Coordinates of C-alpha atoms in Angstrom, one line a residue:
X152 CA 257.5 43.7 97.4
X153 CA 256.1 47.0 96.1
X154 CA 252.4 47.6 95.5
X155 CA 253.1 48.3 91.8
X156 CA 254.6 44.9 91.2
X157 CA 252.0 43.0 93.2
X158 CA 249.3 44.8 91.2
X159 CA 251.0 43.8 88.0
X160 CA 250.4 40.2 88.8
X161 CA 246.7 40.7 89.3
X162 CA 246.4 42.4 86.0
X163 CA 248.4 39.7 84.2
X164 CA 245.9 37.1 85.5
X165 CA 243.3 38.4 83.1
X166 CA 245.5 38.6 80.0
X167 CA 244.1 35.7 78.1
X168 CA 240.5 36.9 77.8
X169 CA 241.5 40.5 77.1
X170 CA 243.9 39.6 74.4
X171 CA 241.5 37.4 72.6
X172 CA 238.8 40.0 72.7
X173 CA 241.1 42.8 71.3
X174 CA 242.7 40.7 68.6
X175 CA 239.4 39.3 67.4
X176 CA 238.0 42.8 67.5
X177 CA 240.8 44.1 65.4
X178 CA 240.1 41.5 62.6
X179 CA 236.4 42.5 62.8
X180 CA 237.3 46.1 62.5
X181 CA 239.4 45.5 59.4
X182 CA 236.6 43.5 57.7
X183 CA 233.9 46.1 58.5
X184 CA 236.1 48.9 57.3
X185 CA 236.5 47.1 54.0
X186 CA 232.8 46.5 53.6
X187 CA 231.9 50.1 54.5
X188 CA 230.0 49.4 57.7
X189 CA 230.3 51.7 60.7
X190 CA 232.0 50.3 63.8
X191 CA 231.9 51.6 67.3
X192 CA 235.1 52.5 69.1
X193 CA 236.3 49.6 71.2
X194 CA 237.2 50.2 74.8
X195 CA 239.5 47.9 76.6
X196 CA 238.2 45.8 79.5
X197 CA 238.4 47.0 83.1
X198 CA 242.1 46.0 83.6
X199 CA 243.1 48.7 81.1
X200 CA 242.3 51.4 83.6
X201 CA 245.7 50.7 85.3
X202 CA 248.1 53.5 84.9
X203 CA 251.4 52.8 83.2
X204 CA 254.2 55.4 83.2
X205 CA 257.2 55.6 80.9
X206 CA 260.3 53.8 81.9
X207 CA 263.3 56.2 82.2
X208 CA 267.0 55.9 82.9
X209 CA 268.6 57.1 86.1
X210 CA 272.3 56.3 86.2
X211 CA 272.8 52.6 85.8
X212 CA 269.2 51.7 86.5
X213 CA 265.8 51.9 84.9
X214 CA 263.0 53.6 86.8
X215 CA 259.2 54.1 86.6
X216 CA 256.6 55.3 89.1
X217 CA 259.5 56.6 91.3
X218 CA 260.8 53.0 91.7
X219 CA 263.6 51.0 90.3
X220 CA 262.4 49.0 87.3
X221 CA 263.7 45.6 86.5
X222 CA 262.1 43.2 84.1
X223 CA 261.8 39.7 82.9
X224 CA 259.9 38.2 80.0
X225 CA 260.2 36.4 76.7
X226 CA 260.8 36.9 73.0
X227 CA 258.7 35.8 70.1
X228 CA 260.0 35.9 66.6
X229 CA 256.8 35.9 64.6
X230 CA 253.6 37.2 66.1
X231 CA 254.1 40.6 64.3
X232 CA 256.3 39.5 61.5
X233 CA 256.5 36.9 58.8
X234 CA 254.0 34.0 58.9
X235 CA 251.5 34.8 61.6
X236 CA 247.9 34.8 62.6
X237 CA 245.6 36.4 65.3
X238 CA 245.3 32.9 66.9
X239 CA 249.1 32.6 67.3
X240 CA 249.3 36.1 68.7
X241 CA 246.5 35.5 71.3
X242 CA 248.1 32.2 72.2
X243 CA 251.5 33.7 72.9
X244 CA 250.1 36.7 74.9
X245 CA 247.9 34.3 76.9
X246 CA 250.9 32.3 77.8
X247 CA 252.8 35.4 78.9
X248 CA 250.2 35.7 81.7
X249 CA 251.4 32.4 83.1
X250 CA 254.9 33.6 83.4
X251 CA 254.5 36.5 85.9
X252 CA 256.7 38.6 83.7
X253 CA 256.8 42.2 82.5
X254 CA 257.9 42.3 78.9
X255 CA 257.4 40.8 75.5
X256 CA 260.0 41.4 72.8
X257 CA 259.1 40.6 69.3
X258 CA 260.5 41.2 65.8
X259 CA 258.7 43.7 63.7
X260 CA 259.3 45.6 60.4
X261 CA 259.7 42.8 57.8
X262 CA 259.8 44.4 54.4
X263 CA 259.5 43.1 50.9
X264 CA 256.9 41.9 48.4
X265 CA 256.1 38.5 50.0
X266 CA 253.2 39.7 52.1
X267 CA 250.0 37.8 51.3
X268 CA 247.8 38.9 54.2
X269 CA 244.6 40.5 52.9
X270 CA 242.0 41.6 55.5
X271 CA 242.3 38.9 58.2
X272 CA 245.7 38.1 59.6
X273 CA 245.0 34.4 59.7
X274 CA 247.8 32.1 58.6
X275 CA 249.6 34.4 56.2
X276 CA 253.0 36.1 55.6
X277 CA 253.0 39.7 57.0
X278 CA 255.2 42.4 55.7
X279 CA 255.1 46.1 56.7
X280 CA 256.4 47.6 53.5
X281 CA 255.9 45.9 50.2
X282 CA 258.0 48.3 48.2
X283 CA 259.7 51.6 49.0
X284 CA 257.1 54.0 50.5
X285 CA 254.3 51.5 50.2
X286 CA 253.2 50.6 53.7
X287 CA 250.9 47.8 54.5
X288 CA 247.9 48.9 56.6
X289 CA 246.9 45.3 57.4
X290 CA 250.3 44.7 59.0
X291 CA 250.2 47.9 61.0
X292 CA 246.7 47.2 62.3
X293 CA 247.9 43.8 63.4
X294 CA 250.7 45.6 65.3
X295 CA 248.1 48.0 66.8
X296 CA 246.2 45.0 68.2
X297 CA 249.3 43.4 69.8
X298 CA 250.3 46.7 71.5
X299 CA 246.7 47.3 72.6
X300 CA 246.3 43.8 74.1
X301 CA 249.6 44.2 76.0
X302 CA 248.6 47.7 77.2
X303 CA 245.2 46.5 78.5
X304 CA 246.9 44.1 80.9
X305 CA 250.1 45.8 81.9
X306 CA 252.7 44.0 79.7
X307 CA 255.3 46.2 78.1
X308 CA 256.9 45.5 74.7
X309 CA 260.4 46.0 73.2
X310 CA 260.4 46.4 69.4
X311 CA 263.4 46.4 67.0
X312 CA 262.8 48.3 63.8
X313 CA 264.6 45.9 61.4
X314 CA 266.1 42.4 61.6
X315 CA 269.8 41.8 60.7
X316 CA 268.9 38.3 59.5
X317 CA 267.0 37.0 56.5
X318 CA 265.9 38.5 53.3
X319 CA 263.1 40.7 54.7
X320 CA 265.3 42.9 56.9
X321 CA 268.5 44.8 56.3
X322 CA 269.2 42.9 53.1
X323 CA 265.9 44.1 51.6
X324 CA 266.8 47.7 52.1
X325 CA 270.1 47.0 50.4
X326 CA 268.3 45.3 47.5
X327 CA 266.0 48.3 47.1
X328 CA 269.0 50.7 46.7
X329 CA 270.7 51.2 43.4
X330 CA 273.9 52.2 45.1
X331 CA 274.3 49.3 47.5
X332 CA 275.0 45.6 47.0
X333 CA 276.4 43.9 50.1
X334 CA 274.7 43.6 53.5
X335 CA 277.3 45.8 55.3
X336 CA 276.6 48.7 52.9
X337 CA 273.2 49.2 54.6
X338 CA 274.9 51.2 57.3
X339 CA 276.5 53.8 55.0
X340 CA 274.2 53.8 51.9
X341 CA 272.1 56.9 51.7
X342 CA 269.2 55.3 49.8
X343 CA 269.0 52.4 52.2
X344 CA 269.2 54.6 55.2
X345 CA 266.5 57.0 53.8
X346 CA 264.1 54.1 53.4
X347 CA 264.9 52.7 56.8
X348 CA 264.4 56.1 58.5
X349 CA 261.1 56.6 56.6
X350 CA 259.9 53.3 58.1
X351 CA 261.0 54.4 61.6
X352 CA 259.0 57.6 61.2
X353 CA 256.0 55.7 60.0
X354 CA 256.1 53.5 63.1
X355 CA 256.9 56.0 65.8
X356 CA 254.3 58.6 64.6
X357 CA 251.5 56.1 63.9
X358 CA 248.3 56.5 65.8
X359 CA 247.1 53.1 67.1
X360 CA 243.7 52.4 65.6
X361 CA 242.5 50.7 68.7
X362 CA 243.8 52.9 71.5
X363 CA 243.8 56.2 69.6
X364 CA 247.3 56.9 71.0
X365 CA 250.4 57.7 69.0
X366 CA 253.1 55.0 69.5
X367 CA 255.6 57.7 70.6
X368 CA 253.1 58.6 73.4
X369 CA 252.4 55.1 74.6
X370 CA 254.3 53.8 77.6
X371 CA 253.3 50.3 76.7
X372 CA 256.4 50.4 74.5
X373 CA 259.3 50.0 77.0
X374 CA 262.0 50.6 74.5
X375 CA 262.9 50.9 70.8
X376 CA 265.8 48.9 69.4
X377 CA 267.6 50.2 66.3
X378 CA 267.7 46.6 64.9
X379 CA 267.7 43.0 66.0
X380 CA 271.4 42.1 66.3
X381 CA 272.9 44.7 64.0
X382 CA 276.4 43.8 63.0
X383 CA 279.1 44.3 60.4
X384 CA 281.9 42.0 59.3
X385 CA 285.0 44.0 59.5
X386 CA 285.6 47.7 60.4
X387 CA 283.1 48.5 63.1
X388 CA 283.3 52.3 62.8
X389 CA 280.4 52.5 60.2
X390 CA 278.2 50.5 62.6
X391 CA 278.9 52.9 65.5
X392 CA 278.4 55.9 63.2
X393 CA 275.1 54.5 62.0
X394 CA 273.9 53.8 65.6
X395 CA 274.8 57.4 66.6
X396 CA 273.0 59.0 63.6
X397 CA 269.9 56.7 63.9
X398 CA 269.5 57.2 67.6
X399 CA 269.7 60.9 67.2
X400 CA 267.1 60.8 64.4
X401 CA 264.8 58.7 66.6
X402 CA 265.1 60.9 69.6
X403 CA 264.1 63.9 67.5
X404 CA 260.9 62.0 66.7
X405 CA 260.3 60.6 70.2
X406 CA 261.6 62.0 73.4
X407 CA 259.5 59.7 75.6
X408 CA 261.0 56.2 75.0
X409 CA 264.3 54.6 75.8
X410 CA 266.5 53.6 72.9
X411 CA 269.0 50.7 72.7
X412 CA 270.9 49.1 69.9
X413 CA 269.4 45.6 70.0
X414 CA 272.9 44.4 69.8
X415 CA 273.7 40.7 70.3
X416 CA 277.3 39.6 70.6
X417 CA 279.9 42.4 70.6
X418 CA 283.4 42.2 71.9
X419 CA 284.0 44.6 74.8
X420 CA 285.5 47.3 72.6
X421 CA 282.6 47.5 70.2
X422 CA 280.1 47.0 73.1
X423 CA 281.6 50.1 74.8
X424 CA 281.8 52.2 71.7
X425 CA 278.2 51.6 70.4
X426 CA 276.6 52.0 73.8
X427 CA 278.6 55.0 74.8
X428 CA 276.5 57.1 72.3
X429 CA 274.7 59.8 74.1
X430 CA 271.3 59.0 72.6
X431 CA 271.6 55.3 73.4
X432 CA 270.0 54.8 76.8
X433 CA 270.8 51.2 77.7
X434 CA 273.2 48.5 76.8
X435 CA 271.9 45.4 75.0
X436 CA 273.5 41.9 74.9
X437 CA 272.4 38.5 73.9
X438 CA 273.6 35.1 75.0
X439 CA 273.8 32.2 72.5
X440 CA 276.7 29.9 73.4
X441 CA 275.7 27.1 71.1
X442 CA 275.4 29.5 68.1
X443 CA 278.9 30.9 68.9
X444 CA 280.5 27.5 68.9
X445 CA 281.1 27.3 72.7
X446 CA 281.4 23.7 73.6
X447 CA 283.6 23.5 76.8
X448 CA 282.3 24.6 80.2
X449 CA 279.4 26.7 78.8
X450 CA 278.3 27.7 82.3
X451 CA 281.6 29.3 83.1
X452 CA 281.9 30.9 79.7
X453 CA 278.4 32.4 80.1
X454 CA 279.0 33.7 83.6
X455 CA 282.2 35.5 82.5
X456 CA 280.4 36.9 79.4
X457 CA 277.6 38.3 81.5
X458 CA 279.9 39.6 84.2
X459 CA 282.3 41.4 81.9
X460 CA 279.6 43.3 80.0
X461 CA 277.7 44.2 83.2
X462 CA 280.9 45.6 84.7
X463 CA 281.6 47.5 81.5
X464 CA 278.1 48.9 81.4
X465 CA 277.9 50.1 85.0
X466 CA 281.5 51.2 85.6
X467 CA 282.6 52.5 82.2
X468 CA 279.5 53.3 80.1
X469 CA 277.5 54.1 83.3
X470 CA 274.1 53.0 81.8
X471 CA 271.7 50.2 82.5
X472 CA 272.2 46.8 80.9
X473 CA 269.7 44.1 79.9
X474 CA 269.9 40.6 78.4
X475 CA 267.7 40.9 75.4
X476 CA 267.9 37.3 74.4
X477 CA 269.1 34.1 75.9
X478 CA 268.3 30.7 74.5
X479 CA 269.2 27.0 74.0
X480 CA 268.5 24.6 71.1
X481 CA 266.5 21.4 71.6
X482 CA 265.1 18.9 69.1
X483 CA 261.4 18.1 69.9
X484 CA 261.7 15.0 67.7
X485 CA 264.8 13.6 69.3
X486 CA 264.8 10.6 71.6
X487 CA 267.0 12.8 73.9
X488 CA 264.7 15.8 74.0
X489 CA 264.1 15.3 77.7
X490 CA 267.8 15.5 78.4
X491 CA 268.1 18.6 76.2
X492 CA 265.3 20.3 78.1
X493 CA 266.9 19.4 81.4
X494 CA 270.1 21.0 80.2
X495 CA 268.3 24.1 79.0
X496 CA 266.6 24.4 82.4
X497 CA 269.9 24.0 84.2
X498 CA 271.5 26.7 82.2
X499 CA 268.6 29.1 82.5
X500 CA 268.8 28.8 86.2
X501 CA 272.5 29.6 86.2
X502 CA 272.1 32.5 83.8
X503 CA 269.2 33.9 85.9
X504 CA 271.4 33.7 89.0
X505 CA 274.2 35.5 87.2
X506 CA 271.9 38.3 86.0
X507 CA 270.8 38.9 89.5
X508 CA 274.3 38.7 91.0
X509 CA 275.6 41.2 88.5
X510 CA 272.7 43.6 89.0
X511 CA 271.6 43.4 85.4
X512 CA 268.3 45.1 84.9
X513 CA 266.4 42.7 82.6
X514 CA 266.4 39.3 81.0
X515 CA 264.2 37.9 78.1
X516 CA 264.2 34.2 77.2
X517 CA 264.1 33.1 73.6
X518 CA 261.4 32.1 72.7
X519 CA 257.8 31.5 73.7
X520 CA 256.1 29.4 71.1
X521 CA 252.5 29.4 70.1
X522 CA 250.7 26.0 70.2
X523 CA 250.6 26.0 66.4
X524 CA 254.3 26.6 66.0
X525 CA 255.2 24.1 68.7
X526 CA 253.1 21.4 67.0
X527 CA 254.8 22.2 63.7
X528 CA 258.2 21.5 65.3
X529 CA 256.9 18.4 67.0
X530 CA 255.3 16.8 64.0
X531 CA 256.7 18.1 60.8
X532 CA 259.4 15.9 59.3
X533 CA 263.0 17.2 60.0
X534 CA 261.7 20.4 61.6
X535 CA 262.1 19.4 65.3
X536 CA 265.0 21.7 66.0
X537 CA 263.9 24.8 67.9
X538 CA 265.0 27.2 70.6
X539 CA 261.4 27.6 71.7
X540 CA 259.4 26.5 74.8
X541 CA 255.7 26.0 75.0
X542 CA 253.1 26.2 77.7
X543 CA 252.0 23.9 79.3
X544 CA 254.3 21.3 77.6
X545 CA 257.5 22.8 79.1
X546 CA 256.2 23.7 82.5
X547 CA 259.6 23.2 84.1
X548 CA 261.1 25.8 81.9
X549 CA 258.2 28.1 82.7
X550 CA 258.8 27.6 86.4
X551 CA 262.4 28.7 86.0
X552 CA 261.3 31.9 84.3
X553 CA 258.6 32.5 87.0
X554 CA 261.1 32.1 89.7
X555 CA 263.4 34.5 87.9
X556 CA 260.6 37.1 87.7
X557 CA 259.9 36.9 91.4
X558 CA 263.5 37.2 92.3
X559 CA 264.0 40.2 90.0
X560 CA 260.9 41.8 91.6
X561 CA 262.5 41.4 95.0
X562 CA 265.8 42.8 93.8
X563 CA 264.0 46.0 92.5
X564 CA 261.9 46.3 95.7
X565 CA 264.9 46.2 97.9
X566 CA 266.8 49.0 96.2

């Protein structure tokens, strides 16, 4: 095992304390700024002295620090978006340290007028743009704190710029445009695209108020994704054209970071077309057999799905490929929840094996729940259904992800 990866584990061990300090400090900074008091510049704790280089692409692999880079980790839907709090954020990032993983992927970029966070991000709904051109500094400072906390302890992040799902993502851009009506028009409507690109520029060129570093110059960000699961219902050509134009626009702003689509389920033709774009650096795929209505022999279906796309990425597209999401539904209030968790753990193990066998460069489980969100699903009437797992409640699931991380490390170290 390489020194770099062994060192990463030592730094992850201190994540909980560092994250709490940085996130709490961010809230204090916002309050002090509003009251006019002078604050001293915060400096991260000693683990922050660790050097982190940008991840690059070389052929069909990722590389950093002159080594092959593979990654494992988790998703979280809400620490930077929607209903959130600094407590939830610290809780999630603390749990990442227990997983021995490299990467946290989270949704960001919710837009619309439903934001009610003022000052403290403490149990409120967070939106980054309340109306066209009106950016929410409270939301961006919260994002600053997440990235700074990850940076201080060697965890990288993957960030999509917009969500395909729900009213505060693609649909909001459509609603803001006088010349668009339906979801799919987002990809071709000039007004919607102008607003979306303005937001990308706002993010990429932002200077983090904690680290003093522009986002585009921060290797803590492993990769940008154009969207979370962008899709279109019929003719796919507008989606491919949009990805081409957006990736080119993004590369003009930021030459340091990798770019991927954030794509979920694409047939092989669309998967090839959208990832063959020159400015797309890596192939993205997600795995949700329950959502897709797969009921028979899910393990075999999943293995073929992963193998087909890995082969296409490496032999035809000739770029790295990663599994940006994989997940399984359980019901925390069901009498059969133990069986459901056992089934999830069984499938996670099989999917992990397939990722390694197919030489796929990364895999991120959906999703790591904060204690507050887990308790909501466990206790709120009729809200037990979730794709999440919680530490330490679901230690067996965590052990599967830890084992996956160790094996991926060994794969990278041996090549």
